[in-house]
XYZ file of N, CA, C and O in Angstrom:
800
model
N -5.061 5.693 2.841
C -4.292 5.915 1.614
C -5.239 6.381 0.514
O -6.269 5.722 0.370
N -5.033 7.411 -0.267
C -6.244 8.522 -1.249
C -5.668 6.932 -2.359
O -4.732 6.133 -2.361
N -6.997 7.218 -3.217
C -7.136 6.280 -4.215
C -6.191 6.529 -5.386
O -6.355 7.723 -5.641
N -5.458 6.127 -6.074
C -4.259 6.183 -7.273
C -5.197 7.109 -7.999
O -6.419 7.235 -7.924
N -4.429 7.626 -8.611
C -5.389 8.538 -9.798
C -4.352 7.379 -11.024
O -3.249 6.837 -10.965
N -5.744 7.462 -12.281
C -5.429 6.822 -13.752
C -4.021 6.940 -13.890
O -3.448 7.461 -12.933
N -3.550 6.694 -14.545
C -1.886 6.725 -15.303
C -2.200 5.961 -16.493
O -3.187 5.262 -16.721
N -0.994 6.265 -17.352
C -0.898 5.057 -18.611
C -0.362 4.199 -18.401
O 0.273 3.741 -19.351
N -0.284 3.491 -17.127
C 0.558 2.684 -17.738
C 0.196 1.290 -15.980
O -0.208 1.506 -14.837
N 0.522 0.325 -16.535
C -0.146 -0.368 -15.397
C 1.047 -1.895 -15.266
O 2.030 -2.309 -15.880
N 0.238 -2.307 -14.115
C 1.509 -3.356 -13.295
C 0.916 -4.470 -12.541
O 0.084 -4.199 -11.675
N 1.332 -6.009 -12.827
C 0.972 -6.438 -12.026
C 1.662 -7.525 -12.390
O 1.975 -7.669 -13.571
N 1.962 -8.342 -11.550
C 2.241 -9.856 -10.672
C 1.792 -10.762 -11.902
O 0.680 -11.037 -12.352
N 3.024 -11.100 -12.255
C 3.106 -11.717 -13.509
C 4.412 -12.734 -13.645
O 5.417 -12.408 -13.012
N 4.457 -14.181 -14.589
C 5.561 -14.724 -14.737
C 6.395 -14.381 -15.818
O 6.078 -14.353 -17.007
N 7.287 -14.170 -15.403
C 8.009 -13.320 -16.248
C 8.921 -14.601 -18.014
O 9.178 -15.803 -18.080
N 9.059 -13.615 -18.885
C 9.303 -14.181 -20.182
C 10.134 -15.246 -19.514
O 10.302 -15.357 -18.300
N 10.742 -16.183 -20.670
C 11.715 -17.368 -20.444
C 13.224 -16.902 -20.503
O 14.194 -17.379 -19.915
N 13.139 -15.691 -21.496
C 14.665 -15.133 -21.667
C 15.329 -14.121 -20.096
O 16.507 -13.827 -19.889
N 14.167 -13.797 -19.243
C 14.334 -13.624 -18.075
C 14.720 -14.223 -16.535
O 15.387 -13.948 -15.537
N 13.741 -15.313 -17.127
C 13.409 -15.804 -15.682
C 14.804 -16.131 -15.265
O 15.069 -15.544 -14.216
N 16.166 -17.134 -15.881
C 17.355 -17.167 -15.154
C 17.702 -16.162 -14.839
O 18.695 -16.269 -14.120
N 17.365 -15.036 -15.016
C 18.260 -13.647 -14.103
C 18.269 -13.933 -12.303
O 19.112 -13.663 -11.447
N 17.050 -14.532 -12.237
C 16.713 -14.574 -10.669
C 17.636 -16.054 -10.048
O 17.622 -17.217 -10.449
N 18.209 -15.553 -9.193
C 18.820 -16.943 -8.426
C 18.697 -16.937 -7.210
O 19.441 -17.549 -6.444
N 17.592 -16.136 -6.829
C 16.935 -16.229 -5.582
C 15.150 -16.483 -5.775
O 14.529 -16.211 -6.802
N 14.665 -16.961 -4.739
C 13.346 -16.894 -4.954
C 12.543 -15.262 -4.517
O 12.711 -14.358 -3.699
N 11.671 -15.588 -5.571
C 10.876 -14.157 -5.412
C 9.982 -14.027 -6.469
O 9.737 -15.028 -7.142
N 9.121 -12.298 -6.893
C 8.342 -12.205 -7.617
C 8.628 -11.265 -9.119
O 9.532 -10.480 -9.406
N 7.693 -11.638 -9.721
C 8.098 -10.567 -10.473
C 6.872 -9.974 -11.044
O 5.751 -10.483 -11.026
N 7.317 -8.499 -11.705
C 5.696 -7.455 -11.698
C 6.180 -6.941 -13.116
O 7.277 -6.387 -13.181
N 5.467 -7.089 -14.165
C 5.482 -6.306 -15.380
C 4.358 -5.128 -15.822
O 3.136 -5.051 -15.950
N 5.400 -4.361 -15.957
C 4.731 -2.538 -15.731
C 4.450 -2.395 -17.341
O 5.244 -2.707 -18.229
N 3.036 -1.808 -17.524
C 3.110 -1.533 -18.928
C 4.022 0.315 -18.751
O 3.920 0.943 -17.698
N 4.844 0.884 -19.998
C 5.159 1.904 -19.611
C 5.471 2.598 -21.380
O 5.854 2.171 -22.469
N 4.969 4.041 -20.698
C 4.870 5.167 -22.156
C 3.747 4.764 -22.730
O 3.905 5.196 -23.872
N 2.566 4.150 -22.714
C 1.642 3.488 -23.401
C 1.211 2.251 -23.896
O 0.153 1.826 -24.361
N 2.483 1.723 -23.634
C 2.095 0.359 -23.652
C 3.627 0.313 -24.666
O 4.113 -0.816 -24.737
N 4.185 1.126 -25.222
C 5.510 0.777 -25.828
C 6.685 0.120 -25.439
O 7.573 -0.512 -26.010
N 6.427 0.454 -24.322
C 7.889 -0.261 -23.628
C 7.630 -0.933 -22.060
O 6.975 -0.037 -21.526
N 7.761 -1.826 -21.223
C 7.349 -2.845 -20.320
C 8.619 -2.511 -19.505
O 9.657 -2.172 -20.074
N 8.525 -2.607 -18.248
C 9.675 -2.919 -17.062
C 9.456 -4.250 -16.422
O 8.460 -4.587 -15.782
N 10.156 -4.717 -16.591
C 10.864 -6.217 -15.337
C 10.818 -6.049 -14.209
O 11.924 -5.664 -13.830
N 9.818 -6.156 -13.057
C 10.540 -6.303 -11.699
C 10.819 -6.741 -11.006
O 10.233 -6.193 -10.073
N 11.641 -7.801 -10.468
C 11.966 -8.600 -9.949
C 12.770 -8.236 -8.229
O 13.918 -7.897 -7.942
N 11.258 -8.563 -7.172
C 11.496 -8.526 -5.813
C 11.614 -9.946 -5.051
O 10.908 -10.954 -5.100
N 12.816 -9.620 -4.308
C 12.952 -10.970 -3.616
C 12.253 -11.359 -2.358
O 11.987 -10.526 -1.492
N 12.027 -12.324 -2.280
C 10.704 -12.879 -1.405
C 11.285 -12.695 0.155
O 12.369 -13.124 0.550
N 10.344 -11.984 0.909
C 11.304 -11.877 2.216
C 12.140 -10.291 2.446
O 12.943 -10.024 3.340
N 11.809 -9.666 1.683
C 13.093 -8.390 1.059
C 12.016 -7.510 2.520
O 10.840 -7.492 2.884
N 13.469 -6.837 2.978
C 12.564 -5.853 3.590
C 12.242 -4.735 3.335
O 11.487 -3.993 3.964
N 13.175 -4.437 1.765
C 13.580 -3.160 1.450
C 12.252 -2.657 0.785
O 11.198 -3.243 1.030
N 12.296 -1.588 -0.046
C 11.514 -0.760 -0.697
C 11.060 -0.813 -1.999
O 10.098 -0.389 -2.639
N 12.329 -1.646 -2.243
C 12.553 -1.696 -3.723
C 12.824 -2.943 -4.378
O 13.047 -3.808 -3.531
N 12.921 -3.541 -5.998
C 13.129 -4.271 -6.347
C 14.618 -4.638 -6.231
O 15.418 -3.812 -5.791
N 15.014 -5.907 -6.631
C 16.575 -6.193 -6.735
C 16.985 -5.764 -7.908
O 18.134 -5.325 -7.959
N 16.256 -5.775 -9.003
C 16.675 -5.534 -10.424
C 15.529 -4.745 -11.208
O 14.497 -4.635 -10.547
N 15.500 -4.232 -12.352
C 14.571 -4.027 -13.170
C 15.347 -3.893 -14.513
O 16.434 -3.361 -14.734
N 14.277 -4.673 -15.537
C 14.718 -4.547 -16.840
C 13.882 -3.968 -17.785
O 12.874 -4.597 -18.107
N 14.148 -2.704 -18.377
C 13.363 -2.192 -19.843
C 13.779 -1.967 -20.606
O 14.818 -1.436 -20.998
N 12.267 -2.717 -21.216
C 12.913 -3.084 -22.326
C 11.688 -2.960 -23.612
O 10.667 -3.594 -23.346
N 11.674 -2.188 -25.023
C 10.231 -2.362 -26.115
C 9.546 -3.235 -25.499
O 10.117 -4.050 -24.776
N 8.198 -3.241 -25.659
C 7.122 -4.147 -25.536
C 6.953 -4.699 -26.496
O 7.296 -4.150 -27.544
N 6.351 -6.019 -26.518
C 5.817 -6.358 -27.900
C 4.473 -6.254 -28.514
O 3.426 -6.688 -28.032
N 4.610 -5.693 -29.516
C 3.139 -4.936 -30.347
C 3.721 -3.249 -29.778
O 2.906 -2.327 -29.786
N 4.489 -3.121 -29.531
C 4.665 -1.185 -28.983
C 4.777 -0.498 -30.207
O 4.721 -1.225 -31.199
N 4.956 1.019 -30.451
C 5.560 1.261 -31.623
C 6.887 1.300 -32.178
O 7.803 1.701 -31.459
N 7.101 0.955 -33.305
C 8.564 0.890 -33.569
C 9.546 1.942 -33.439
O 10.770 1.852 -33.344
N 8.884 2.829 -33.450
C 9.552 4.142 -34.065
C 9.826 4.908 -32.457
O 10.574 5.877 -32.324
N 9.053 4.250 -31.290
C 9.018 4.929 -29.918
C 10.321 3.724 -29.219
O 10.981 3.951 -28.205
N 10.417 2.515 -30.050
C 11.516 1.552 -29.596
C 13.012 1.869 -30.029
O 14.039 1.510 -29.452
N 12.870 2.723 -31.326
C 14.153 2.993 -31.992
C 14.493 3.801 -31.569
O 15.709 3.993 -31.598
N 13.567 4.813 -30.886
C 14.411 5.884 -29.842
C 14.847 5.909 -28.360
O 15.080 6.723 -27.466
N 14.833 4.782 -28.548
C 15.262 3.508 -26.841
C 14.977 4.592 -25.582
O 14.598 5.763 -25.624
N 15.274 3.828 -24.586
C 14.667 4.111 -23.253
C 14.877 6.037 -22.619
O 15.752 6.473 -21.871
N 14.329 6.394 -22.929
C 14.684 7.758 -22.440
C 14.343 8.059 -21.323
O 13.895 7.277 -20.484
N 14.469 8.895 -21.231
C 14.311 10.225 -19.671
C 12.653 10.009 -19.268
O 12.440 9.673 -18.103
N 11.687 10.154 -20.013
C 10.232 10.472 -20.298
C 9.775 8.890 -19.992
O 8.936 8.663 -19.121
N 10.521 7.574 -20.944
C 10.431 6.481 -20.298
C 10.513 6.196 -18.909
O 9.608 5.767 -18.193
N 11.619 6.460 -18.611
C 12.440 6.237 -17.546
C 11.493 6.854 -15.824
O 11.740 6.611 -14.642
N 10.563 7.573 -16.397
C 10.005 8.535 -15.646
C 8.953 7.642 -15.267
O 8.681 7.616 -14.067
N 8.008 6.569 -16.398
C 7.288 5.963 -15.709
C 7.563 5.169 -14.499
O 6.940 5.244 -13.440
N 8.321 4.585 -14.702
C 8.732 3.184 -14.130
C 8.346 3.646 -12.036
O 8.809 4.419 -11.197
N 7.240 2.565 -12.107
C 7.279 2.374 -10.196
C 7.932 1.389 -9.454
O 7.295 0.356 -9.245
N 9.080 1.484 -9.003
C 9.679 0.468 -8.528
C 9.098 0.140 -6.665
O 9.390 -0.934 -6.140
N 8.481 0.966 -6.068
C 8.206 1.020 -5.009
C 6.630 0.344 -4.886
O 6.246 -0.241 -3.873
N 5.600 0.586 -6.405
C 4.586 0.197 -6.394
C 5.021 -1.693 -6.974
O 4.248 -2.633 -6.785
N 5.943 -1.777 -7.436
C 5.622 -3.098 -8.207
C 6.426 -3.841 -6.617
O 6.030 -4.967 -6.314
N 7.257 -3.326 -5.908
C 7.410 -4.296 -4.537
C 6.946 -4.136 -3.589
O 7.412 -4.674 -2.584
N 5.607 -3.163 -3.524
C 4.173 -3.240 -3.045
C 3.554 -4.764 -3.095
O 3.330 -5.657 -2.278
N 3.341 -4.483 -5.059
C 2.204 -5.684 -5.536
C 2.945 -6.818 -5.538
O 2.533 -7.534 -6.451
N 4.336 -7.603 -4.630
C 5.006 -8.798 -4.789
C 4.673 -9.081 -2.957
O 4.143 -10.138 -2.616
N 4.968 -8.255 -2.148
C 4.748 -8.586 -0.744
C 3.022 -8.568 -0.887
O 2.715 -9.760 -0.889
N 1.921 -7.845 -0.992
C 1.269 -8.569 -0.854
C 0.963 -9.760 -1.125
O 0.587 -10.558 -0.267
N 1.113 -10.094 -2.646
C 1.091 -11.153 -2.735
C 1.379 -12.530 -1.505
O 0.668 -13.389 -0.984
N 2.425 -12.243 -1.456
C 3.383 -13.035 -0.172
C 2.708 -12.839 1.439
O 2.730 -13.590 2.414
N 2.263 -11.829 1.280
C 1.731 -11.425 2.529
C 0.171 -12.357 2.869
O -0.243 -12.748 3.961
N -0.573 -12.543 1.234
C -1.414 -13.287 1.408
C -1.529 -14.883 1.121
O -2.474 -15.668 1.202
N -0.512 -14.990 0.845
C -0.321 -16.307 0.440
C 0.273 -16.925 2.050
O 0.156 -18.074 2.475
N 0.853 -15.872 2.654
C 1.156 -16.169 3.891
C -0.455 -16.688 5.066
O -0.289 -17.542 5.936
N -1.645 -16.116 4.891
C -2.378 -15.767 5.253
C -3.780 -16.801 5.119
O -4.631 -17.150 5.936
N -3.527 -17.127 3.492
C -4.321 -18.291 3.050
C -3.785 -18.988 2.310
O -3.287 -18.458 1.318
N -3.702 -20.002 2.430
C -3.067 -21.334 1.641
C -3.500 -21.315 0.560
O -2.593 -21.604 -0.220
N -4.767 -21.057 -0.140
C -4.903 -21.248 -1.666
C -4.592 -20.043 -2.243
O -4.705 -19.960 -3.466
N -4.183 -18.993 -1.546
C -3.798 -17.702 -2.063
C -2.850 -17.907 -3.179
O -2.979 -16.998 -3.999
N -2.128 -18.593 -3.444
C -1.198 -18.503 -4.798
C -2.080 -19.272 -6.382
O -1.855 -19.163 -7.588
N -2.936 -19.900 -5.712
C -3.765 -20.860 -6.671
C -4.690 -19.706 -7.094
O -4.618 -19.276 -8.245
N -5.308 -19.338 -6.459
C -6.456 -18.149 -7.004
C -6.156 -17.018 -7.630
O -6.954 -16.473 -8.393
N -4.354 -16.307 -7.234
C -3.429 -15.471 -8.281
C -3.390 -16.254 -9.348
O -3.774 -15.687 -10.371
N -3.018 -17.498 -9.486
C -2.803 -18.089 -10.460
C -3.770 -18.184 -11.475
O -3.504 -18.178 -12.677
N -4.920 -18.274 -10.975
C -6.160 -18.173 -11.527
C -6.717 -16.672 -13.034
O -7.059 -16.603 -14.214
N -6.457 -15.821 -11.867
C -7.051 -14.656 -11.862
C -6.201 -14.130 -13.321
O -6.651 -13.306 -14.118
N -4.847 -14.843 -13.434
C -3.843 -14.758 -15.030
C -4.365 -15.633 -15.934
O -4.755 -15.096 -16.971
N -4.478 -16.678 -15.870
C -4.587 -17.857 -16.298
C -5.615 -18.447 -16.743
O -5.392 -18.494 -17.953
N -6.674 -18.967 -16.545
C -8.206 -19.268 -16.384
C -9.063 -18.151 -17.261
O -9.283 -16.992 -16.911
N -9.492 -18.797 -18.499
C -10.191 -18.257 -19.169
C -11.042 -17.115 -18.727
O -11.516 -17.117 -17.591
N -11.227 -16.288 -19.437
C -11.948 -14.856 -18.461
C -12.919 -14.397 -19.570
O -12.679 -14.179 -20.757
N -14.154 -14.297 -18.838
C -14.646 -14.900 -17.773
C -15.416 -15.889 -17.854
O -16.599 -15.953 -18.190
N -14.387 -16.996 -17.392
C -15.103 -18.590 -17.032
C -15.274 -18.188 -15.721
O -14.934 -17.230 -15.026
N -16.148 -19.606 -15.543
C -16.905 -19.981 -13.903
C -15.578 -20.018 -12.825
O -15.551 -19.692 -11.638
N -14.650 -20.463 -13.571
C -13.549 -20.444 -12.611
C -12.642 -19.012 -12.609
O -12.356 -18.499 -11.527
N -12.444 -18.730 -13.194
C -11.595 -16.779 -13.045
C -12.895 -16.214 -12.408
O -12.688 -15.287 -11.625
N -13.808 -16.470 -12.529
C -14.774 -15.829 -11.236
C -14.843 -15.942 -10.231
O -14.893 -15.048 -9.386
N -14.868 -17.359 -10.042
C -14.763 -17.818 -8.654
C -13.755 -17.428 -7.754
O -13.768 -17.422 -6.523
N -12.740 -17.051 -8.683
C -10.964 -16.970 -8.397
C -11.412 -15.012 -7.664
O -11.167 -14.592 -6.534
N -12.103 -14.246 -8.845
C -12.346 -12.900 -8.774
C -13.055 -12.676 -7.307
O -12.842 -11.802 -6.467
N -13.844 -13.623 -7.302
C -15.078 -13.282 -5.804
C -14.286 -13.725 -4.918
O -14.795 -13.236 -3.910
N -13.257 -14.396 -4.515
C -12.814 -15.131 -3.092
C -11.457 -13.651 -3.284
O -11.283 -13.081 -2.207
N -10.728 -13.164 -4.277
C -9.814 -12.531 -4.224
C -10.833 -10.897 -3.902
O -10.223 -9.995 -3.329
N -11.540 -10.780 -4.093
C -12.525 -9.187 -3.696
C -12.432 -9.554 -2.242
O -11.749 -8.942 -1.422
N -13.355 -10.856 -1.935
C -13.541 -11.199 -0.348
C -12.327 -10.267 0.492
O -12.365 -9.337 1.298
N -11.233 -11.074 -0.181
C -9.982 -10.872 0.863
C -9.555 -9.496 0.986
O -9.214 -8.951 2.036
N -9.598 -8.962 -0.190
C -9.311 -7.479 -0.028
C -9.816 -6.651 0.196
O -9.305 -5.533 0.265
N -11.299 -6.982 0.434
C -11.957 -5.705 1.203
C -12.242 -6.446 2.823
O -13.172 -5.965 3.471
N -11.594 -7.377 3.324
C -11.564 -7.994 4.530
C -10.343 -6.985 5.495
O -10.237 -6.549 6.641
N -9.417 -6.966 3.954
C -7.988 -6.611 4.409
C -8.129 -4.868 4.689
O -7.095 -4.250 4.943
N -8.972 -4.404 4.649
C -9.381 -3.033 4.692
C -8.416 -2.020 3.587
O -7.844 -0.936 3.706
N -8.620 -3.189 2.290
C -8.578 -2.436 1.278
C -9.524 -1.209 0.800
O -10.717 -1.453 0.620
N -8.882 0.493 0.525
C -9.357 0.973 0.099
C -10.366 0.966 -1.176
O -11.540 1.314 -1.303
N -9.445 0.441 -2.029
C -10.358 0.113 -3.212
C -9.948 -1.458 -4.057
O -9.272 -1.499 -5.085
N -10.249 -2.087 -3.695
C -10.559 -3.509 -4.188
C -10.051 -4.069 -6.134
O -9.305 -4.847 -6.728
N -11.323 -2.771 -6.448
C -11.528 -3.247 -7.721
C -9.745 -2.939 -8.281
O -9.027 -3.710 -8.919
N -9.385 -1.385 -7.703
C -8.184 -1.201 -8.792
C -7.299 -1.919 -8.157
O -6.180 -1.601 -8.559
N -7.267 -2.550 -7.539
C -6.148 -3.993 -6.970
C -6.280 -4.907 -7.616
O -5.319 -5.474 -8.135
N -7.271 -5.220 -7.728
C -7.869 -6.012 -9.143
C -7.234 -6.150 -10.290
O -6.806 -7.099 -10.947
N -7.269 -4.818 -10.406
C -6.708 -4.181 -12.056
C -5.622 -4.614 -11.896
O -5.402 -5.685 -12.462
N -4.557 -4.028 -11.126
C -3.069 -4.428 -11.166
C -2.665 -6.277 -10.619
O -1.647 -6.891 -10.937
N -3.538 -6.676 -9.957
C -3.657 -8.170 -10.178
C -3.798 -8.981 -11.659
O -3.232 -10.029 -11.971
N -4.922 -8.005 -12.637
C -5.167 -8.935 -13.603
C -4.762 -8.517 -15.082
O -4.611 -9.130 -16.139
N -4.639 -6.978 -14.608
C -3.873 -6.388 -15.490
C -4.602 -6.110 -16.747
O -4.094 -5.858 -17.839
N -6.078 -6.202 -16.402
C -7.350 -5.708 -17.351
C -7.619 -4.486 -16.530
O -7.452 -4.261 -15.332
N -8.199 -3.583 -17.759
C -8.859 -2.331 -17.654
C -9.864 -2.384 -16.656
O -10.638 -3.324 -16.479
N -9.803 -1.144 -15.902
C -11.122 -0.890 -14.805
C -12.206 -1.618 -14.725
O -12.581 -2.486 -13.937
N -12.927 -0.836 -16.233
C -14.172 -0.783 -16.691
C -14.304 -2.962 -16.759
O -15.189 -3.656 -16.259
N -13.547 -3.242 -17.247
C -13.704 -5.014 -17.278
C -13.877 -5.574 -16.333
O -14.716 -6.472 -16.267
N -13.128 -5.205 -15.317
C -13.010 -5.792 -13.769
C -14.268 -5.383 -13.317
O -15.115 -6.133 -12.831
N -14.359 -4.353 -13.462
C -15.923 -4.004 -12.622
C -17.308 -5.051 -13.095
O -18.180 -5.662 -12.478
N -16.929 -4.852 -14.569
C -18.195 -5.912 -15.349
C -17.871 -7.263 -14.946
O -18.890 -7.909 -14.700
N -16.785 -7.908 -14.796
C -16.621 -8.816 -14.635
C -17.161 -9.614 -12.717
O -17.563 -10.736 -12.410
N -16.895 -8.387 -11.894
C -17.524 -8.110 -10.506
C -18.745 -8.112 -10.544
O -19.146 -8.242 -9.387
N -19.845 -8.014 -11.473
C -21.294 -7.957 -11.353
C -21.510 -9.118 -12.240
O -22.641 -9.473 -11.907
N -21.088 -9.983 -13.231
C -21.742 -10.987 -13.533
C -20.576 -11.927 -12.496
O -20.571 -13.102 -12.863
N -19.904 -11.745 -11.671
C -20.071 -12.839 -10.510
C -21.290 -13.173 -9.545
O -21.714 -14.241 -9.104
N -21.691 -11.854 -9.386
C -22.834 -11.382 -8.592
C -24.208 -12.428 -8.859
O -25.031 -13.085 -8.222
N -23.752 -12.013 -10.545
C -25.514 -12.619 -11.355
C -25.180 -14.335 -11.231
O -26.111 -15.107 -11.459
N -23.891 -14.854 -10.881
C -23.964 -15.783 -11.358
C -23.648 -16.563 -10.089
O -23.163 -17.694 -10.081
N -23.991 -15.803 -8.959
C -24.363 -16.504 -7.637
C -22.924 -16.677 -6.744
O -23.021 -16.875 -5.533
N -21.772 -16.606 -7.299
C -20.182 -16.377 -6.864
C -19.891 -15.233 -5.561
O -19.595 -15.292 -4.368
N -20.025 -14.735 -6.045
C -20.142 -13.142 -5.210
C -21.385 -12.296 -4.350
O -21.813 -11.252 -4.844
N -21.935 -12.798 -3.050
C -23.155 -12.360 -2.290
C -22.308 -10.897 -1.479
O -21.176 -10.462 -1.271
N -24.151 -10.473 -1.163
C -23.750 -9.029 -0.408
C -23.527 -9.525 0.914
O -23.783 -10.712 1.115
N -23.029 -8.714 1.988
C -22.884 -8.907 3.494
C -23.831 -8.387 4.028
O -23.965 -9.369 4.758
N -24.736 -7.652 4.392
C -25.405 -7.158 5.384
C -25.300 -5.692 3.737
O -25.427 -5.649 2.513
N -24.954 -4.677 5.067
C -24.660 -2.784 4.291
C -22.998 -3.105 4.631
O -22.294 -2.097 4.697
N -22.266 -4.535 4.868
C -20.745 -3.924 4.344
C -20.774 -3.963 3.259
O -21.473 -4.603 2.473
N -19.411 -2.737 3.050
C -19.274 -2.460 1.974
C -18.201 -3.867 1.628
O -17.551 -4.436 2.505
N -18.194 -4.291 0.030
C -17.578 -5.303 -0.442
C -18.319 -6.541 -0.468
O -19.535 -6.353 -0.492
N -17.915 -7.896 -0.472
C -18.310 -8.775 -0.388
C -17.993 -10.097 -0.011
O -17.173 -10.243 0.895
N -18.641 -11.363 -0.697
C -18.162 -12.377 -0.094
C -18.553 -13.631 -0.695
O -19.722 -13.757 -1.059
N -17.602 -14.717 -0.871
C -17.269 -15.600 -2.229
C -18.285 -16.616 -1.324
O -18.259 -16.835 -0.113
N -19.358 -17.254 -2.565
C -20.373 -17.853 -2.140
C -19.935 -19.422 -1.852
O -18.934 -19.815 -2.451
N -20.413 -20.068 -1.237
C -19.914 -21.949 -1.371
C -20.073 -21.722 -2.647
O -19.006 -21.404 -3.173
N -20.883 -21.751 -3.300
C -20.432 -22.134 -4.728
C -19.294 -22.144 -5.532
O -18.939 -22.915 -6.424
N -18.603 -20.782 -4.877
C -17.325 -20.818 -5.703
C -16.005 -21.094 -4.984
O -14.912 -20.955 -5.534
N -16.196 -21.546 -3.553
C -15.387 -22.294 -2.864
C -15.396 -23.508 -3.530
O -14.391 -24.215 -3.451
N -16.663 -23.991 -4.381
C -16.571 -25.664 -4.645
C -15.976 -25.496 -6.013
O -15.268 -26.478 -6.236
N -15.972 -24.601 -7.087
C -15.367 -24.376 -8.281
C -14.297 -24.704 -8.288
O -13.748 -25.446 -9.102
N -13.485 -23.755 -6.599
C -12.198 -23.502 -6.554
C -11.191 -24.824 -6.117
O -9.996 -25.089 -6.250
N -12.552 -25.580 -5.435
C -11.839 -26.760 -4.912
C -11.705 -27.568 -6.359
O -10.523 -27.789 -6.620
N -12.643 -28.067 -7.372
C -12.621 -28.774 -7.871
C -11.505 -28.106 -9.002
O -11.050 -29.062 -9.629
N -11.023 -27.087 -9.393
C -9.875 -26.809 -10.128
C -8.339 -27.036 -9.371
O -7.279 -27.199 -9.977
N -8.500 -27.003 -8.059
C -7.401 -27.635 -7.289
C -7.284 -28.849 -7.449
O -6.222 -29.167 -6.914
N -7.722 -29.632 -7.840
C -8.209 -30.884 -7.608
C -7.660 -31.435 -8.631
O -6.817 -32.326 -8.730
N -8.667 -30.322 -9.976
C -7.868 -30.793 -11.379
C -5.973 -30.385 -11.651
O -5.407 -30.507 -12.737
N -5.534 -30.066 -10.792
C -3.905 -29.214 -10.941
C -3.275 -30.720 -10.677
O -2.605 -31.452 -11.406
N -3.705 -30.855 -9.515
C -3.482 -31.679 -9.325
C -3.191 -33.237 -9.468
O -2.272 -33.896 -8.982
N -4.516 -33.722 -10.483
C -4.280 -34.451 -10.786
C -3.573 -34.465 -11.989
O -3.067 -35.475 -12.479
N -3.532 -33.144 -12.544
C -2.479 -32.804 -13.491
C -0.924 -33.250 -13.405
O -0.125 -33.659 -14.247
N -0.856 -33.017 -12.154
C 1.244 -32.800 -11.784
C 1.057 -33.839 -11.362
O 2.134 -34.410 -11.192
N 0.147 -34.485 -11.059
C 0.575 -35.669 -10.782
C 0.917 -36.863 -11.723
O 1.318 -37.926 -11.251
C-alpha cells in the first residue's frame, strides 16, 4: 500500500463528545476527522464487528476554535469532499483487530490520548504501539501514529527519538522499526496497576 500523501485534515480513534455518545446503541468506535482545516470535524461512528466498508453514521458538524465565518456558511460540497468514511472504519477495526491480538491493546490506545505527552508513560505507550505496527508489516508506522494520536508528523517523530534516548524504544538487529524495552513494559504495567486501583 503507497504511503498517504499530506492532506489537511486528519483522523483518529477518539471518544467521542457527551452530546454524541447516546447516538450509539450498539457497541463500537468512533474516529474524529479534522476537516476544511480544522473548521469543521466529522463523527464516525463504526460498529464493532461490522464487516462493511463503512461507518453506520457520520456527523458534521463546526469545530470548536474553527472559523466563524467558514461555520456560517455550513457544510458544503468542498466540506463534504473531505470527509473519509472508508479511512476512519479502517482506523476502528484495527483498533479491534489489535486489541483482539493483545490484551493491553486498548490500555496503551488509551494511553497514547490520554497520558501526558510526553511523559514516561505516553512513551512507553508510543514504543510498545511502534513495536506492534511495524511487527504488523506496517508500511509506515509513524503516520499511524499520527492518526492514532492525532499530533502532527514532525511531533510523533520527535517524540519516537526521545523514547529512544530514554531507553523505551531499542533497535533490532538492521530491522527496520523497533522494540519496547522491559523498561517500558514495567511503566506500562505499573499504570495498569494504577487504573486499577483506581476503579476499584
Amino acid at each position: 500500500m503507497p504511503a498517504r500523501p499530506e492532506s489537511k485534515h486528519r483522523a483518529s480513534v477518539s471518544p467521542p463528545p457527551a452530546d454524541l455518545a447516546d447516538m450509539a446503541e450498539e457497541e463500537g468506535g468512533w474516529v474524529r476527522e479534522e476537516l476544511a482545516n480544522g473548521n469543521f470535524e466529522a463523527w464516525h461512528f463504526v460498529r464493532h464487528g461490522s464487516a462493511g466498508a463503512a461507518p453506520s453514521f457520520i456527523v458534521v458538524r463546526p469545530a470548536p476554535g474553527g472559523d466563524p465565518a467558514a461555520g456560517a456558511r455550513g457544510v458544503t460540497t468542498t466540506v463534504l469532499r473531505d470527509v473519509r468514511p472508508s479511512e476512519a472504519a479502517e482506523l476502528v477495526r484495527d483498533q479491534e483487530h489489535t486489541a483482539q491480538m493483545y490484551p493491553r491493546a486498548r490500555q496503551v490506545e488509551a494511553l497514547l490520548t490520554e497520558a501526558p505527552r510526553p511523559g514516561e508513560t505516553y512513551l512507553a505507550a508510543l514504543a510498545l504501539r511502534y513495536e506492534r505496527l511495524a511487527d504488523s508489516g506496517e508500511r509506515s508506522p509513524v503516520r499511524r501514529l499520527v492518526d492514532i494520536t492525532g499530533l502532527p508528523l514532525g511531533t510523533v517523530k520527535s517524540h519516537i527519538q526521545i523514547a529512544r534516548r530514554k531507553g523505551l524504544l531499542e533497535a533490532v538487529g538492521a530491522k527496520a522499526g523497533g522494540r519496547a524495552t522491559e523498561e517500558a513494559h514495567r511503566i506500562l504495567a505499573r499504570a495498569e496497576r494504577g487504573t486499577e486501583a483506581a476503579e476499584g
